[in-house]
Amino acid sequence: MAVRSLVSVVDDDQSVRESLPDLLREFGFEAKAFASAEEFLASGYVDQTRCLILDIAMPGMSGQDLQQELTRRRQKIPIVFITATGDETVRPLVLERGAVECLFKPFSEAALLGALNAALHVA
Amino acid sequence: MTTGFEGITTASDLIDILDTIEVPVVAVRRDFLIACFNKAAADVLGLSASDVGRPCRTISVLAGLPRLEQQCSQVIADGVECRADFRDGDRWFVVRISPSTTGDRQISGTVLTFTNVTAFRASTDQAIYEREFTKSILNTVADPLVVVSPDLRIQSGNRAFYTTFGVSRDETQGVPLDEVGNGAFALRTLRAQFEEMLAGSHAFQPVEVEHVFPGKGQRTLILDAHPLSVPGHSKSRVLVTFQDITARKQAEAAKDLRSEEELRRSEAFLAEGQRLSVTGTFSWKVATDEITWSEQLYRIYEFEIGVPVTLELIRTRVHPEDVSLLEKMKMVDQARGGGEAFEWQYRLLMPDHSIKYMHAIAHAIRARDGQLEYIAAVQDVTVRRISEEALTRARTELAHVARATTLGTLTASIAHEVNQPLSGIITNASTCLRMLDADPPNVDGARETVRRTIRDGNRASDVITRLRALFGRKSTTTESMDLNEATREVIALSLSELQGSGVILRADLGDDLPLVTGDRVQLQQVILNLLRNATDAMNGVDDHPKELVIRTERDNDDGVCLSVQDAGVGFAPEDIDQMFDAFYTTKSGGMGIGLSVSRSIIERHRGRLWATRNNGPGATFAFFIPCAPEGDRRSADTEPEHAMGNR
């Protein structure tokens, strides 16, 4: 069996950080959770991350700030944004900047799987 | 009588008589020796018995008659008596020197009788003095005075009379008054007036006379006459006075001219002021429909200047929707008994279909004849109105944007708070299913995901609890308040909006309202909401006045009731159930939350909000709130009602 792909989750919300990695592991991925963009950048897992599940609204660096920072560092990690705001206008904005998908919380298992598949296929 | 006078000694009776009279009598012989004298001569002139037989000139008291000897000789020669003045100290006498005859009619000497005229002489002196004094006063009077007889003949005048008319005393003496001064006083009425005055039937009415004087030009004189009657004298005389009022007349004429000039100036001011402020004025006598219209008002109404203005003519200009408003205002004012200033706004519909906005202030006055008259100032506020409307539109749009923005932010915030735990719940549940489906099932993992699901569920529930706290009762501030006052504030805020919509607002606020305890701002929002709804409901009304009645009253001692009655489109009976639901609206621009929010506010005050259909057009929305909601009752009770009531 091949080495499992690492999916990193960056979200300031604790319940997401606890629940989402478990589900990702059930999907068969390796999963790591970080409470902020800064923590993720400092972790040393950036290079290994095959897919980034990224919250948009966070204290400090926002999800979009991290997206820009990774672009600046030429790190081409596929990003799936997740957001709780329900503001539909944000979706075309982030997709235009190269995100694979933008999911609105709460999202279904199927939607998440679809987005992950798309992300890893791109990669 | 002292003896020694020949020829009379025999008449002892005569001697006794002479001694009894108080007038001194002295007899002098032809040779100027004292023949005899009576007792009064001894008493008054101080003659003594030894003086008999002495020459007159040696008698010191007779020194006051230096020519006595000549005078006696004359009397004896002529046989005719003469008189002489005699002074003895302060006393004045008139001495009568008469011839005395003997029995054979031969003149034997003279008899001197001394009549004391001291008192008479003093009063004569006084009279002369008074006359001269009066004369000098009269001569200093600048106005001509003349005394005339009843037949108008001049008797005497003062100096001013002669100099003023350029005549002399001599040439006017006895001349009729109407013949002097070139006949200036030849007035037909003058003689008639004199006769009436002297008959005592009428007082003399002063006459104004124009007279051209040589060298002085035309003067205006007031001729007056006063009867001069002396007690005991039947013969009347008349004092005629002349007062030169030329200077006064000229001053008056100048003043008239000046006030005319001032009037012209202030009229010009007024007209210019009216033009600059685009304000016209008119007055309207109700009984006669007589209308006075200022020039500026002609310009505003675009009537041809000078055209007689009638109510009919005015009605052709007033916007059809506002005609009833004008009538209504008049009725309201009359109901109040007039006298108070009132104002209203209306529109003019010009022949070119443009609209002018008018602001009028009027009040009724009672003219002297008791007739009702309206005085009004009418200002063309079109320009101001247009900018105000633009401002109001901008403000409304801004308020709408602000409301939408606030609501959007609030919605996003709520959504975020709720979506986070929901997201956790769904993810956990998905994981749980997968763990249980595994072979063998990962029961411990599943248990952990269920535990997290419960936690997230509680978290979502907490969000709702927090929202309740945020918008719940705890955020309101309660105070003891006067609902009338709160209502009046709302009316004041809405008045221009109401008038702008052509709404006639009648406030019927009860004067015995108890205080209520509540959130003033929230209750005012409810009142404002009801007023706005009522105004909006009457938007399309044009067949009857847009009348809105706001009423407050005490309700059964335990609360107050406020109602807002409109004459608008009303509502269908089947709508009444949904009307208070959130997001239910019949208005194109409305959000449909006003009534539902209003109802929740009223319910939070332990009150009720309801709607009823009117018998006539429109609907009435009303709310009731108890005086002191539970929990605040104690504080409300401790605050005396009259402390804040009826302000």
Tab-separated table of C-alpha atoms in Angstrom, chain B residues 257-475:
chain	number	residue	atom	x	y	z
B	257	LEU	CA	-45.893	114.590	3.276
B	258	ARG	CA	-43.243	112.915	5.397
B	259	SER	CA	-45.537	110.160	6.634
B	260	GLU	CA	-46.710	109.636	3.085
B	261	GLU	CA	-43.076	109.289	2.079
B	262	GLU	CA	-42.452	106.909	4.997
B	263	LEU	CA	-45.500	104.894	4.048
B	264	ARG	CA	-44.265	104.673	0.475
B	265	ARG	CA	-40.862	103.573	1.737
B	266	SER	CA	-42.253	100.893	4.054
B	267	GLU	CA	-44.544	99.683	1.284
B	268	ALA	CA	-41.533	99.436	-0.983
B	269	PHE	CA	-39.671	97.587	1.766
B	270	LEU	CA	-42.547	95.181	2.212
B	271	ALA	CA	-42.872	94.518	-1.490
B	272	GLU	CA	-39.128	93.937	-1.832
B	273	GLY	CA	-39.142	91.732	1.271
B	274	GLN	CA	-42.011	89.723	-0.153
B	275	ARG	CA	-40.246	89.390	-3.473
B	276	LEU	CA	-36.948	88.285	-1.903
B	277	SER	CA	-38.520	85.816	0.514
B	278	VAL	CA	-41.029	84.648	-2.090
B	279	THR	CA	-43.726	85.332	0.456
B	280	GLY	CA	-47.084	86.825	-0.350
B	281	THR	CA	-49.827	87.955	1.952
B	282	PHE	CA	-53.559	88.052	1.745
B	283	SER	CA	-56.554	88.808	3.862
B	284	TRP	CA	-59.933	87.206	3.509
B	285	LYS	CA	-63.142	88.541	4.987
B	286	VAL	CA	-65.179	85.384	5.454
B	287	ALA	CA	-68.639	86.935	5.440
B	288	THR	CA	-68.192	88.886	2.229
B	289	ASP	CA	-65.485	86.743	0.615
B	290	GLU	CA	-63.570	89.950	0.066
B	291	ILE	CA	-59.968	89.023	-0.635
B	292	THR	CA	-56.983	91.346	-0.633
B	293	TRP	CA	-54.001	89.866	-2.448
B	294	SER	CA	-50.414	91.114	-2.383
B	295	GLU	CA	-48.486	91.683	-5.558
B	296	GLN	CA	-46.010	88.926	-4.741
B	297	LEU	CA	-48.899	86.499	-4.265
B	298	TYR	CA	-50.109	87.351	-7.775
B	299	ARG	CA	-46.649	86.422	-9.017
B	300	ILE	CA	-46.552	83.170	-7.023
B	301	TYR	CA	-49.998	82.105	-8.191
B	302	GLU	CA	-49.189	83.465	-11.649
B	303	PHE	CA	-52.367	85.485	-11.785
B	304	GLU	CA	-52.370	88.611	-13.866
B	305	ILE	CA	-51.722	91.488	-11.459
B	306	GLY	CA	-54.902	93.386	-10.670
B	307	VAL	CA	-57.320	90.586	-11.561
B	308	PRO	CA	-59.942	90.401	-8.796
B	309	VAL	CA	-59.119	87.344	-6.688
B	310	THR	CA	-62.001	85.122	-5.700
B	311	LEU	CA	-62.148	81.816	-3.877
B	312	GLU	CA	-63.113	80.200	-7.179
B	313	LEU	CA	-60.036	81.602	-8.865
B	314	ILE	CA	-57.821	80.320	-6.053
B	315	ARG	CA	-59.391	76.869	-6.301
B	316	THR	CA	-58.389	76.665	-9.960
B	317	ARG	CA	-54.759	76.803	-8.843
B	318	VAL	CA	-54.729	74.679	-5.671
B	319	HIS	CA	-53.802	71.079	-6.319
B	320	PRO	CA	-57.036	69.027	-6.453
B	321	GLU	CA	-55.757	66.729	-3.707
B	322	ASP	CA	-55.174	69.676	-1.407
B	323	VAL	CA	-58.438	71.545	-1.868
B	324	SER	CA	-60.087	69.451	0.828
B	325	LEU	CA	-57.091	70.092	3.062
B	326	LEU	CA	-57.698	73.834	2.857
B	327	GLU	CA	-61.370	73.446	3.683
B	328	LYS	CA	-60.480	71.156	6.527
B	329	MET	CA	-57.973	73.607	7.996
B	330	LYS	CA	-60.599	76.310	7.971
B	331	MET	CA	-63.090	74.100	9.752
B	332	VAL	CA	-60.519	73.068	12.330
B	333	ASP	CA	-59.669	76.690	13.005
B	334	GLN	CA	-63.275	77.704	13.312
B	335	ALA	CA	-63.914	74.832	15.678
B	336	ARG	CA	-61.141	76.159	17.844
B	337	GLY	CA	-62.784	79.560	17.781
B	338	GLY	CA	-60.084	81.151	15.671
B	339	GLY	CA	-57.536	83.607	16.952
B	340	GLU	CA	-54.681	81.158	17.115
B	341	ALA	CA	-52.127	81.091	14.374
B	342	PHE	CA	-52.198	77.919	12.348
B	343	GLU	CA	-50.115	76.729	9.468
B	344	TRP	CA	-50.420	74.221	6.713
B	345	GLN	CA	-48.736	73.129	3.562
B	346	TYR	CA	-50.373	72.661	0.210
B	347	ARG	CA	-49.533	72.500	-3.434
B	348	LEU	CA	-50.405	74.582	-6.464
B	349	LEU	CA	-50.967	72.935	-9.801
B	350	MET	CA	-49.865	75.449	-12.386
B	351	PRO	CA	-51.291	75.630	-15.917
B	352	ASP	CA	-48.094	74.028	-17.244
B	353	HIS	CA	-48.690	71.093	-14.855
B	354	SER	CA	-45.722	72.020	-12.713
B	355	ILE	CA	-46.220	71.892	-8.981
B	356	LYS	CA	-45.434	74.597	-6.445
B	357	TYR	CA	-45.230	73.889	-2.758
B	358	MET	CA	-46.758	76.461	-0.442
B	359	HIS	CA	-46.308	77.018	3.248
B	360	ALA	CA	-49.015	79.182	4.737
B	361	ILE	CA	-49.411	80.701	8.159
B	362	ALA	CA	-52.723	82.283	8.981
B	363	HIS	CA	-54.763	83.490	11.826
B	364	ALA	CA	-58.272	84.710	12.176
B	365	ILE	CA	-59.058	88.074	13.644
B	366	ARG	CA	-62.318	89.731	14.508
B	367	ALA	CA	-62.566	93.015	12.671
B	368	ARG	CA	-64.182	96.005	14.413
B	369	ASP	CA	-67.550	95.088	12.968
B	370	GLY	CA	-67.216	91.609	14.494
B	371	GLN	CA	-66.605	89.978	11.110
B	372	LEU	CA	-64.181	87.086	10.878
B	373	GLU	CA	-61.139	87.885	8.780
B	374	TYR	CA	-58.139	85.727	7.978
B	375	ILE	CA	-54.706	87.249	7.586
B	376	ALA	CA	-52.206	84.924	5.961
B	377	ALA	CA	-48.615	84.830	4.799
B	378	VAL	CA	-47.931	82.363	2.039
B	379	GLN	CA	-44.416	81.339	1.167
B	380	ASP	CA	-43.366	79.538	-1.973
B	381	VAL	CA	-41.189	76.760	-0.543
B	382	THR	CA	-40.862	74.819	-3.785
B	383	VAL	CA	-37.087	75.101	-3.978
B	384	ARG	CA	-36.663	74.218	-0.342
B	385	ARG	CA	-39.200	71.454	-0.669
B	386	ILE	CA	-37.457	69.877	-3.622
B	387	SER	CA	-34.120	69.828	-1.835
B	388	GLU	CA	-35.798	68.553	1.290
B	389	GLU	CA	-37.402	65.775	-0.671
B	390	ALA	CA	-34.062	64.869	-2.196
B	391	LEU	CA	-32.588	64.882	1.287
B	392	THR	CA	-35.399	62.750	2.653
B	393	ARG	CA	-35.006	60.291	-0.219
B	394	ALA	CA	-31.292	60.084	0.416
B	395	ARG	CA	-31.902	59.677	4.117
B	396	THR	CA	-34.489	56.964	3.542
B	397	GLU	CA	-32.167	55.114	1.203
B	398	LEU	CA	-29.358	55.454	3.681
B	399	ALA	CA	-31.541	54.218	6.497
B	400	HIS	CA	-32.594	51.281	4.356
B	401	VAL	CA	-29.012	50.458	3.492
B	402	ALA	CA	-27.996	50.789	7.123
B	403	ARG	CA	-30.862	48.552	8.188
B	404	ALA	CA	-30.056	45.996	5.514
B	405	THR	CA	-26.383	46.144	6.397
B	406	THR	CA	-27.063	45.695	10.084
B	407	LEU	CA	-29.417	42.846	9.374
B	408	GLY	CA	-26.928	41.253	6.951
B	409	THR	CA	-24.125	41.491	9.499
B	410	LEU	CA	-26.380	40.076	12.145
B	411	THR	CA	-27.469	37.200	9.888
B	412	ALA	CA	-23.865	36.383	8.952
B	413	SER	CA	-22.854	36.440	12.571
B	414	ILE	CA	-25.704	34.157	13.611
B	415	ALA	CA	-25.004	31.865	10.666
B	416	HIS	CA	-21.334	31.624	11.533
B	417	GLU	CA	-22.007	30.874	15.169
B	418	VAL	CA	-24.508	28.142	14.321
B	419	ASN	CA	-22.745	26.668	11.297
B	420	GLN	CA	-19.551	25.912	13.180
B	421	PRO	CA	-21.114	23.414	15.633
B	422	LEU	CA	-23.428	22.087	12.898
B	423	SER	CA	-20.415	21.380	10.784
B	424	GLY	CA	-18.817	19.503	13.691
B	425	ILE	CA	-22.014	17.514	14.287
B	426	ILE	CA	-22.286	16.383	10.685
B	427	THR	CA	-18.616	15.513	10.384
B	428	ASN	CA	-18.677	13.589	13.659
B	429	ALA	CA	-21.832	11.753	12.669
B	430	SER	CA	-20.270	10.786	9.311
B	431	THR	CA	-17.139	9.538	11.059
B	432	CYS	CA	-19.239	7.677	13.565
B	433	LEU	CA	-21.141	5.849	10.866
B	434	ARG	CA	-17.912	4.840	9.146
B	435	MET	CA	-16.362	3.588	12.414
B	436	LEU	CA	-19.425	1.502	13.210
B	437	ASP	CA	-19.521	0.139	9.657
B	438	ALA	CA	-15.895	-1.023	9.871
B	439	ASP	CA	-15.033	-4.616	10.490
B	440	PRO	CA	-14.532	-4.910	13.368
B	441	PRO	CA	-16.468	-1.766	14.362
B	442	ASN	CA	-14.348	0.888	16.045
B	443	VAL	CA	-16.676	1.315	18.987
B	444	ASP	CA	-14.300	3.462	21.075
B	445	GLY	CA	-13.742	5.851	18.161
B	446	ALA	CA	-17.489	5.948	17.485
B	447	ARG	CA	-18.182	6.696	21.152
B	448	GLU	CA	-15.717	9.623	20.979
B	449	THR	CA	-17.409	11.069	17.875
B	450	VAL	CA	-20.849	10.795	19.533
B	451	ARG	CA	-19.494	12.555	22.604
B	452	ARG	CA	-18.241	15.377	20.354
B	453	THR	CA	-21.595	15.447	18.528
B	454	ILE	CA	-23.433	16.015	21.796
B	455	ARG	CA	-20.949	18.723	22.735
B	456	ASP	CA	-21.416	20.516	19.418
B	457	GLY	CA	-25.177	20.185	19.694
B	458	ASN	CA	-25.036	21.912	23.054
B	459	ARG	CA	-22.797	24.535	21.548
B	460	ALA	CA	-25.385	25.332	18.873
B	461	SER	CA	-28.035	25.508	21.555
B	462	ASP	CA	-25.873	27.949	23.519
B	463	VAL	CA	-25.713	30.232	20.487
B	464	ILE	CA	-29.493	30.449	20.421
B	465	THR	CA	-29.567	31.148	24.170
B	466	ARG	CA	-27.046	33.941	23.695
B	467	LEU	CA	-29.108	35.449	20.869
B	468	ARG	CA	-32.172	35.413	23.097
B	469	ALA	CA	-30.190	37.213	25.771
B	470	LEU	CA	-28.986	39.722	23.187
B	471	PHE	CA	-32.471	40.621	21.969
B	472	GLY	CA	-34.328	39.591	25.038
B	473	ARG	CA	-35.972	41.535	27.776
B	474	LYS	CA	-32.764	42.123	29.681
B	475	SER	CA	-31.531	44.603	27.076
